[in-house]
Structure formats: structure tokens, C-alpha cells
Coordinates of C-alpha atoms in Angstrom, one line a residue:
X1 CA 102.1 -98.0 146.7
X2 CA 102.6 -96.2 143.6
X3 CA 105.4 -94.0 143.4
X4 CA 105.1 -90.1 141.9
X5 CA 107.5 -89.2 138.8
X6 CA 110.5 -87.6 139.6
X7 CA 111.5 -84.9 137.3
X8 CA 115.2 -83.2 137.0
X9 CA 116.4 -80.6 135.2
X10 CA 120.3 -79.6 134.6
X11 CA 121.0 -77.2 132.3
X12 CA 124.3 -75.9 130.9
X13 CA 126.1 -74.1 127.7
X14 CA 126.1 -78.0 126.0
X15 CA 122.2 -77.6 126.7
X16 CA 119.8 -79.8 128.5
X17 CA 119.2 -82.9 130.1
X18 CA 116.9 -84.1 132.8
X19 CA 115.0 -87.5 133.5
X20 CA 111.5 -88.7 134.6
X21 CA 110.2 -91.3 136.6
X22 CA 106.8 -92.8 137.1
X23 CA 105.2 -96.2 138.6
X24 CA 101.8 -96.8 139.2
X25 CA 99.9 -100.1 140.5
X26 CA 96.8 -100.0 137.8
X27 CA 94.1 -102.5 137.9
X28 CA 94.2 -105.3 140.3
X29 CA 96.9 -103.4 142.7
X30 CA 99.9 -105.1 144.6
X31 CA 100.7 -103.4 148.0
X32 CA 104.2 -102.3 147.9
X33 CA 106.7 -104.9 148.7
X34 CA 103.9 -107.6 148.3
X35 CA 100.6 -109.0 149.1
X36 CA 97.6 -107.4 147.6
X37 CA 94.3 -108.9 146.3
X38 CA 93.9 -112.2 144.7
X39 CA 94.4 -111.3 140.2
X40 CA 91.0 -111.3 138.5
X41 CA 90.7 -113.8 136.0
X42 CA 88.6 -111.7 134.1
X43 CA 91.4 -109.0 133.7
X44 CA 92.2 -108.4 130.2
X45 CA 94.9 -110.8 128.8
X46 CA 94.0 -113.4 131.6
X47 CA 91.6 -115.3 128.6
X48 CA 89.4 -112.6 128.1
X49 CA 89.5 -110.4 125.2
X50 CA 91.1 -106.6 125.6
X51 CA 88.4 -104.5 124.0
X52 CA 91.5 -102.0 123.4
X53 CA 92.0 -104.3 120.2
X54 CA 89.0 -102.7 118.6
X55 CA 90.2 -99.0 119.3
X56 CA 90.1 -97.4 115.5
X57 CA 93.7 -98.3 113.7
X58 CA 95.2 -100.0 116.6
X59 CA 97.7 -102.2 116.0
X60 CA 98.1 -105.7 116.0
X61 CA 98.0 -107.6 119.5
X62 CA 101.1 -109.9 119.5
X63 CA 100.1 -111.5 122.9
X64 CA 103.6 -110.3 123.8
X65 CA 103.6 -107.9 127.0
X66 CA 106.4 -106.0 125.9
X67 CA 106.1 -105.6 122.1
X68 CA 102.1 -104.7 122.8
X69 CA 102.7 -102.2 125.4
X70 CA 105.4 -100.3 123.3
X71 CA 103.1 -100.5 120.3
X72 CA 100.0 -99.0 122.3
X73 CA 102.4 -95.9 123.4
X74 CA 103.1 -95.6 120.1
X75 CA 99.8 -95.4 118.9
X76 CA 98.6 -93.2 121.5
X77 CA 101.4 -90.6 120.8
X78 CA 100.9 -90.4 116.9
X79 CA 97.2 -89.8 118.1
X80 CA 98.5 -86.6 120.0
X81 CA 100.6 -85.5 117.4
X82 CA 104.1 -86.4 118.8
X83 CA 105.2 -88.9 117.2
X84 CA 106.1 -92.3 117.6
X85 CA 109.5 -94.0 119.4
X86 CA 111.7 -96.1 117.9
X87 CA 112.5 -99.2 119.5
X88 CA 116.2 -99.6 120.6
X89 CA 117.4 -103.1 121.8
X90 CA 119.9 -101.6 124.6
X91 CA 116.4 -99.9 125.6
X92 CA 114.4 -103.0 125.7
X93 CA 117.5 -104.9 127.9
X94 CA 117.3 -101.9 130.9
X95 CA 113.5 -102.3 130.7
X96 CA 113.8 -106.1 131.1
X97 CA 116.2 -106.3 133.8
X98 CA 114.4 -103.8 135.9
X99 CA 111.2 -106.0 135.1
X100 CA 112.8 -109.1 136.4
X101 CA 114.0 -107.3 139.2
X102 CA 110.4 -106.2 140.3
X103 CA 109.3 -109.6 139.7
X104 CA 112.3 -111.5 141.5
X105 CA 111.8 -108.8 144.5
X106 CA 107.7 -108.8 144.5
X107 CA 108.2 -105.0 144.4
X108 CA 107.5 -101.5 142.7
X109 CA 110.8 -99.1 142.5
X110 CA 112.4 -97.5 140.1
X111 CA 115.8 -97.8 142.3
X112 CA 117.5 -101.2 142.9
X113 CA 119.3 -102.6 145.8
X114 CA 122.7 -103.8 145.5
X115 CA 123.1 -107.1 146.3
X116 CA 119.4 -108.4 145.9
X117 CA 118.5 -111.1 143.1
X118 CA 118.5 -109.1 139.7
X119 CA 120.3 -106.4 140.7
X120 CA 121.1 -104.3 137.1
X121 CA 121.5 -100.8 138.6
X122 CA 120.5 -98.4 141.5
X123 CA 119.5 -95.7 139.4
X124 CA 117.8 -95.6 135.7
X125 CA 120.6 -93.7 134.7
X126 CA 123.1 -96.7 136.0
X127 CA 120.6 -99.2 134.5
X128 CA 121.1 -97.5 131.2
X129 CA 124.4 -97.0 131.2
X130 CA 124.8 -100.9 132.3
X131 CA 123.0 -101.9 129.4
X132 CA 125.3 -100.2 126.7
X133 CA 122.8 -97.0 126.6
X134 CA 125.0 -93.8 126.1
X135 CA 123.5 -91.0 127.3
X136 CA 125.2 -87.8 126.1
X137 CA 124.1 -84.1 126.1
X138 CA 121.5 -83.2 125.1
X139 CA 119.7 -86.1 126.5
X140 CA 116.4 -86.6 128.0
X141 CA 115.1 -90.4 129.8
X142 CA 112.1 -91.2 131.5
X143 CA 110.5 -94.8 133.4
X144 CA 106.8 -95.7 133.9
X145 CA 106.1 -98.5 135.7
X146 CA 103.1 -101.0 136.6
X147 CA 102.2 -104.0 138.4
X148 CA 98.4 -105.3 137.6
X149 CA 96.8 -108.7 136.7
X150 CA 96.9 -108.2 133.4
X151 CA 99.4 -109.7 130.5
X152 CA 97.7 -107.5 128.0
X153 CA 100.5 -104.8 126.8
X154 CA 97.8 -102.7 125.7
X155 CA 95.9 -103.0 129.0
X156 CA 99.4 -101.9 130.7
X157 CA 99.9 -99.1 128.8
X158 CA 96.1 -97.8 128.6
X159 CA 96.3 -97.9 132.4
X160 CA 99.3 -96.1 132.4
X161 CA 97.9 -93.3 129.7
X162 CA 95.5 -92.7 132.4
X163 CA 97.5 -91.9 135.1
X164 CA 98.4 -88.4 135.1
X165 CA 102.1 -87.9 135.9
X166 CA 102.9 -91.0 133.7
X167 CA 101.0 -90.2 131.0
X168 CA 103.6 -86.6 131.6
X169 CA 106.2 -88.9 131.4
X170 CA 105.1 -91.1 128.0
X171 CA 103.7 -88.1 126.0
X172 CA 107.2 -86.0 126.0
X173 CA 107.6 -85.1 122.5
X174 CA 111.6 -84.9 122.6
X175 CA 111.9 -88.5 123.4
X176 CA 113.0 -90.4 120.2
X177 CA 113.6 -94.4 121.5
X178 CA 111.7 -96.7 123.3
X179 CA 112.4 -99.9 125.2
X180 CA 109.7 -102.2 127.3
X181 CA 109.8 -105.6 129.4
X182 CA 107.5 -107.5 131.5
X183 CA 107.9 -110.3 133.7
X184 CA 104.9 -112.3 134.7
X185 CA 105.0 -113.8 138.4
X186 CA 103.8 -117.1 139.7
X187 CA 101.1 -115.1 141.8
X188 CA 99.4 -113.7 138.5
X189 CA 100.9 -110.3 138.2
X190 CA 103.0 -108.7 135.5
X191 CA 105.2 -106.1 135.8
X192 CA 105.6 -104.2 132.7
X193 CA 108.7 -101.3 132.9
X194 CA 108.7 -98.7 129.5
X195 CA 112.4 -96.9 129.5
X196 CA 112.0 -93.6 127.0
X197 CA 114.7 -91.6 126.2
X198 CA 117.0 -89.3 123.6
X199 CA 120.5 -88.6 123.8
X200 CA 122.9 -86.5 121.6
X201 CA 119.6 -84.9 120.2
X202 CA 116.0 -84.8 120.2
X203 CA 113.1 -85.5 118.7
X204 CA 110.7 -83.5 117.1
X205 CA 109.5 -80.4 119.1
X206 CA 105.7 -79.5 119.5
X207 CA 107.1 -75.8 118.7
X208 CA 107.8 -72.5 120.1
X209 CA 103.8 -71.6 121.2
X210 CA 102.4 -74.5 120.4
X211 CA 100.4 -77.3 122.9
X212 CA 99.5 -80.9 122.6
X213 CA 96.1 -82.1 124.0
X214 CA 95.1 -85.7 125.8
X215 CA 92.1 -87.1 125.1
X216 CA 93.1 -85.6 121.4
X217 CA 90.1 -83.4 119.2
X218 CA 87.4 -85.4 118.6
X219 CA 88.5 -88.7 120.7
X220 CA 85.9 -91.2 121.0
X221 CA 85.3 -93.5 123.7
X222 CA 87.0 -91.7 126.3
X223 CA 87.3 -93.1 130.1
X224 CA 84.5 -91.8 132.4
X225 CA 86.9 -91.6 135.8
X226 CA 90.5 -92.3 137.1
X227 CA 91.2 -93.7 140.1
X228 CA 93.7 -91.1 141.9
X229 CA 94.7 -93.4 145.1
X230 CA 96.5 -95.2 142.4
X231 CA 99.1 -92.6 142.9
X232 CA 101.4 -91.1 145.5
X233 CA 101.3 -88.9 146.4
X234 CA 97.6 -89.0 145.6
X235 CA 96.8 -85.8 142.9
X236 CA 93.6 -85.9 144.6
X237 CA 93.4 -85.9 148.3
X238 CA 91.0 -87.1 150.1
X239 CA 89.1 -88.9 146.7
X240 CA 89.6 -91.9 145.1
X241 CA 87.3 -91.9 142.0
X242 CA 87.4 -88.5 139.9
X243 CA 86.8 -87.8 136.3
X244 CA 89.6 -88.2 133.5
X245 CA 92.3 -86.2 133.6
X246 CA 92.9 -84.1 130.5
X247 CA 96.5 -82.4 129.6
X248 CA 98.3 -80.1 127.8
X249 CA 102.0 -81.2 127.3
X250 CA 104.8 -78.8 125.4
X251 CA 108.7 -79.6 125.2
X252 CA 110.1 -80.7 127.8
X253 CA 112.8 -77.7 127.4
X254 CA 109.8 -75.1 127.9
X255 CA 107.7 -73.7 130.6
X256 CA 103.8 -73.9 130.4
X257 CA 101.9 -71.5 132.1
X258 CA 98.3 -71.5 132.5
X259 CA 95.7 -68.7 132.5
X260 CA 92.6 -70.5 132.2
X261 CA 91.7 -74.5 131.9
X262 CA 88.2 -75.1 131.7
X263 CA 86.0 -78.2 130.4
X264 CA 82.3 -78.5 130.8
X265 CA 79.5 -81.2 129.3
X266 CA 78.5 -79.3 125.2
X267 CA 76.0 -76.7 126.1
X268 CA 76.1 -77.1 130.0
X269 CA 78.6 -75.5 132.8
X270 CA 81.8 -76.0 133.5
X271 CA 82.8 -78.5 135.6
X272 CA 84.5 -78.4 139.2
X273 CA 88.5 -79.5 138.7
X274 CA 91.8 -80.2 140.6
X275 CA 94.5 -78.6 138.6
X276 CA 97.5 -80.0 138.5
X277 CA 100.6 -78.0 137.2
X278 CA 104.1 -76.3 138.4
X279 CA 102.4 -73.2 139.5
X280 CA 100.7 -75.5 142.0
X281 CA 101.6 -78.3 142.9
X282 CA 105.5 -78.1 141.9
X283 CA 105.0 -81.0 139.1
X284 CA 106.7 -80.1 135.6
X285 CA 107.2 -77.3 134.3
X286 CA 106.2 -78.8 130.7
X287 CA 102.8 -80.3 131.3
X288 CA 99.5 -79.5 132.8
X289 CA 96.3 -81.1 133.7
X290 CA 92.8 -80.7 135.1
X291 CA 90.7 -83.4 137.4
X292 CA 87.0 -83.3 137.5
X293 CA 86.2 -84.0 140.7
X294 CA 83.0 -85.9 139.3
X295 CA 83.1 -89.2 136.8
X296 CA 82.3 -87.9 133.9
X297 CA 79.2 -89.0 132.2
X298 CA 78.8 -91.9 129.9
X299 CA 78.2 -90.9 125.9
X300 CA 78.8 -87.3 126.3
X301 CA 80.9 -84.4 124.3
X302 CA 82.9 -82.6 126.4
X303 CA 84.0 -79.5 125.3
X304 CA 87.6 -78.0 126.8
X305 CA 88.8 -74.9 126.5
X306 CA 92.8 -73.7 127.3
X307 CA 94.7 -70.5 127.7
X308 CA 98.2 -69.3 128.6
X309 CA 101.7 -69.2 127.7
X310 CA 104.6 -71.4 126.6
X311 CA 107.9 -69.4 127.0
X312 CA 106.2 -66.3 127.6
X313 CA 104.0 -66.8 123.7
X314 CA 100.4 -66.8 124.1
X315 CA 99.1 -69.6 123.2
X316 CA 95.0 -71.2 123.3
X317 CA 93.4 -74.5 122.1
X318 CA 89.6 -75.8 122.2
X319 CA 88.5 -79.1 121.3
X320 CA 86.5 -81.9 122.4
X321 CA 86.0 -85.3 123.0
X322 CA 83.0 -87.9 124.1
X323 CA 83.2 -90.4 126.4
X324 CA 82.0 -94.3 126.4

């Protein structure tokens, strides 16, 4: 099973620090600890082509897991506005251990058992540390996770985007460095690991009343549903296929509070939604989301409306986005 992120926050008169974990089992899903379905070998990367690679200005497919997947984070976070990571090798050797680890183990974890074949670290924080990462106030790191059928990077990532409480984890604007690895098994899966962090500073802030949106004003080709079993525990209960989540992220050093989230089909009501924030259901304090309970419709604009409060300032967006 996919595990839910786990957030932290420690504060103190050097400032802040905290970390965030995520894993999800996206497309063709592993059972936790094993087994699962047989891999489609129509999955993208498996010899089909990844229609991601004809998103508008996306980059280059390398045909490496790792490089692809940190350039599709990339490119989906200079599409929000917060800016792109750079890569750090000491980043990319935590993410690749822990990789190998789930691959050697048939298993999805962000903590590692002593003693077991490619042990690197309990902890994200040890595996960091381990691999030469120094994490010093004020610092910030974060882990997604997946396990699907696919060697396509982009595919990985895309599916991770969708996810809600990863994509809280891979949008955080004060993150400044990246690292990725996959490991491919003989059964057909790949397990891709993204490690995000900052340390001794951070990057640049959205700003003291100011939001970031996913999907972004004026998105094209936007997902019509999410599948929220994907997740545990599930943001959802009691249904699998919803429509796609959309967010509202702000520093990870502030508090969001929501008055009103709304999104409806242009010119039509507004639809029914799970929200998904601190207030209720104890996630971060930084981010917020709404579910439609319904898939969304194919080749429509949706128009979304937000109100409330970062750090006590008022703040509101609109925008919009159509679907595939």
C-alpha cells in the first residue's frame, strides 16, 4: 500500500526545519511487500511512446529514469511559479540507495531495516546524512516515492504530480536541490525515489500573502480523475475514482487558511468536493486541496475560485484550466 506523507515541524530562535514524506504505488500497483498484477507492456516507457513528451516546452526524454523524472518536476514547478531544483550529486546517491533498497526488498518505505540487503539508512534524515548531505538550520527535506510498470521518468513523476499529498511534498517552494534514482526489477517494475531538500537557507518564497495554484491558469490538457485508493490513508473514503485534485501551496514556513474553495464547469454550478487541508484533516499547514467527487469532464474549462488567509493576510486567486 501507499504510504501518506509525513510532515514535521521544529522550530527554534536558529529558525525552522521540518521534513516530508510521500510514496505512492501509481499505475500498475505492487501490493506492499510484493506481489501485485502482472506490468502492462503498454505502460509508458515499456516500448510505447509517453505522450508526456508532447506536453508544450517539455524537456527532452533521455530514456533515463532518474534524469527524466527530476527534469519533469522541474518543469512542472517552473509551470507553477516556484522554481526549478538544482541537482546535487550527494542528493542523487540517497535517492539511489533507497531505490535499490526498494528494489532488492520488493517493497515501498521510506524507513529501512538494519541488516537487510541495501541497507543505507533507517530514516531519510540518516540516508542523507550517510550520503555526505549536511543538513543544517534552516533546512527543509522531503521523499516521494513510487513503484509502477513504467521506466518512463516522466510517467513517474506525472503520476506522482497527481497524487495529492506528494504533489504537497514536490511543489514546496523553499526547497532548492534535487536528487532522483530508480531501480528497475526483474518482475517489470521500477521504483523511482525523488529526495528534495534545502539546508543552511532556502529558496525562493511564494511571498507573504501570496498562493501558488496546480493545474496552473490556463493549463491545458488537464487529467479528468485521480485514483484516491492509491493512497493511505485514502483522501477519499469509501471512493476510488474522483476528479483531479487542485491545490493551493504557500511556504512551507506559513499557515494557509481557507475561507472558500470552489471550482465548477464555465458557466455551470459548482461542483461537489472533499477538501483536504490542516483545518480538516490535520495534513499541512502550508497546502490545500479540493477533490471532486465526480471525474471531471473531458474538453472542458473549469473555472476555480479561492479565498482565505496566509499568516493572517487575506489573500484570493481565480483561474482556470480545461481538461483532455
Amino acid at each position: 500500500m501507499a504510504r501518506r506523507p509525513f510532515w514535521q515541524q521544529l522550530t527554534s530562535a536558529r529558525g525552522w526545519s521540518g521534513s516530508l514524506l510521500a510514496a505512492v504505488l501509481a499505475g500498475a500497483l505492487v501490493a506492499c511487500g510484493g506481489g501485485g498484477s502482472s506490468p502492462a507492456s503498454t505502460t509508458p516507457g515499456n516500448g510505447g511512446t509517453d505522450p508526456l513528451q508532447q506536453e508544450p516546452g517539455a524537456p527532452v526524454m533521455t530514456g533515463n529514469t532518474a534524469v527524466d523524472g527530476a527534469n519533469w518536476i522541474n518543469y512542472r514547478r517552473q509551470q507553477v511559479g516556484v522554481g526549478a531544483l538544482a541537482r546535487n550529486a550527494k542528493l542523487d546517491a540517497a535517492a539511489q540507495g533507497h531505490s535499490d533498497y526498494l528494489r532488492i526488498n520488493n517493497t515501498i518505505t521510506h524507513t529501512q531495516t538494519a541488516g537487510q540487503p541495501g541497507f543505507t539508512g533507517a530514516t531519510l534524515g540518516d540516508r542523507l546524512g550517510n550520503a555526505g548531505y549536511a543538513v543544517v538550520r534552516p533546512f527543509a527535506y522531503g521523499e516521494v516515492i513510487s513503484a509502477t510498470s513504467s521506466t518512463s521518468g516522466f510517467y513517474q513523476a506525472e503520476e506522482l504530480v497527481g497524487a495529492i499529498y506528494h504533489r504537497f511534498v514536490m511543489f514546496e517552494p523553499l526547497f532548492r536541490e534535487i536528487g532522483t534514482g530508480a531501480a528497475s526489477s526483474t518482475s517489470g517494475y521500477t521504483y523511482f525515489t525523488a529526495d528534495m531538500a534545502t539546508s543552511a537557507g532556502y529558496g525562493t518564497s511564494v511571498g507573504r500573502g501570496k498562493v501558488v495554484v496546480y493545474p496552473f491558469n490556463n493549463q491545458t490538457k488537464v487529467p479528468l480523475n485521480f485514483l484516491s485508493d492509491n493512497e493511505s490513508p485514502d483522501p477519499v473514503p469509501g471512493q476510488n475514482e474522483v476528479g483531479y485534485p487542485v491545490s493551493v501551496h504557500v511556504d512551507i514556513t506559513s499557515v494557509l487558511a481557507v475561507q472558500s474553495f470552489t471550482i465548477k464547469p464555465h458557466g455551470g454550478a459548482a461542483l461537489t468536493v472533499r477538501q483536504v487541508d490542516n483545518a480538516s484533516a490535520g495534513d499541512p499547514p502550508s497546502a490545500a486541496a479540493i477533490i471532486p467527487l465526480s471525474v471531471l469532464a473531458a474538453g472542458t474549462v473549469y473555472d476555480v475560485s479561492f479565498s482565505g488567509t496566509v499568516d493572517g493576510v487575506a489573500v484570493s486567486r481565480s483561474w482556470s484550466f480545461t481538461t483532455k
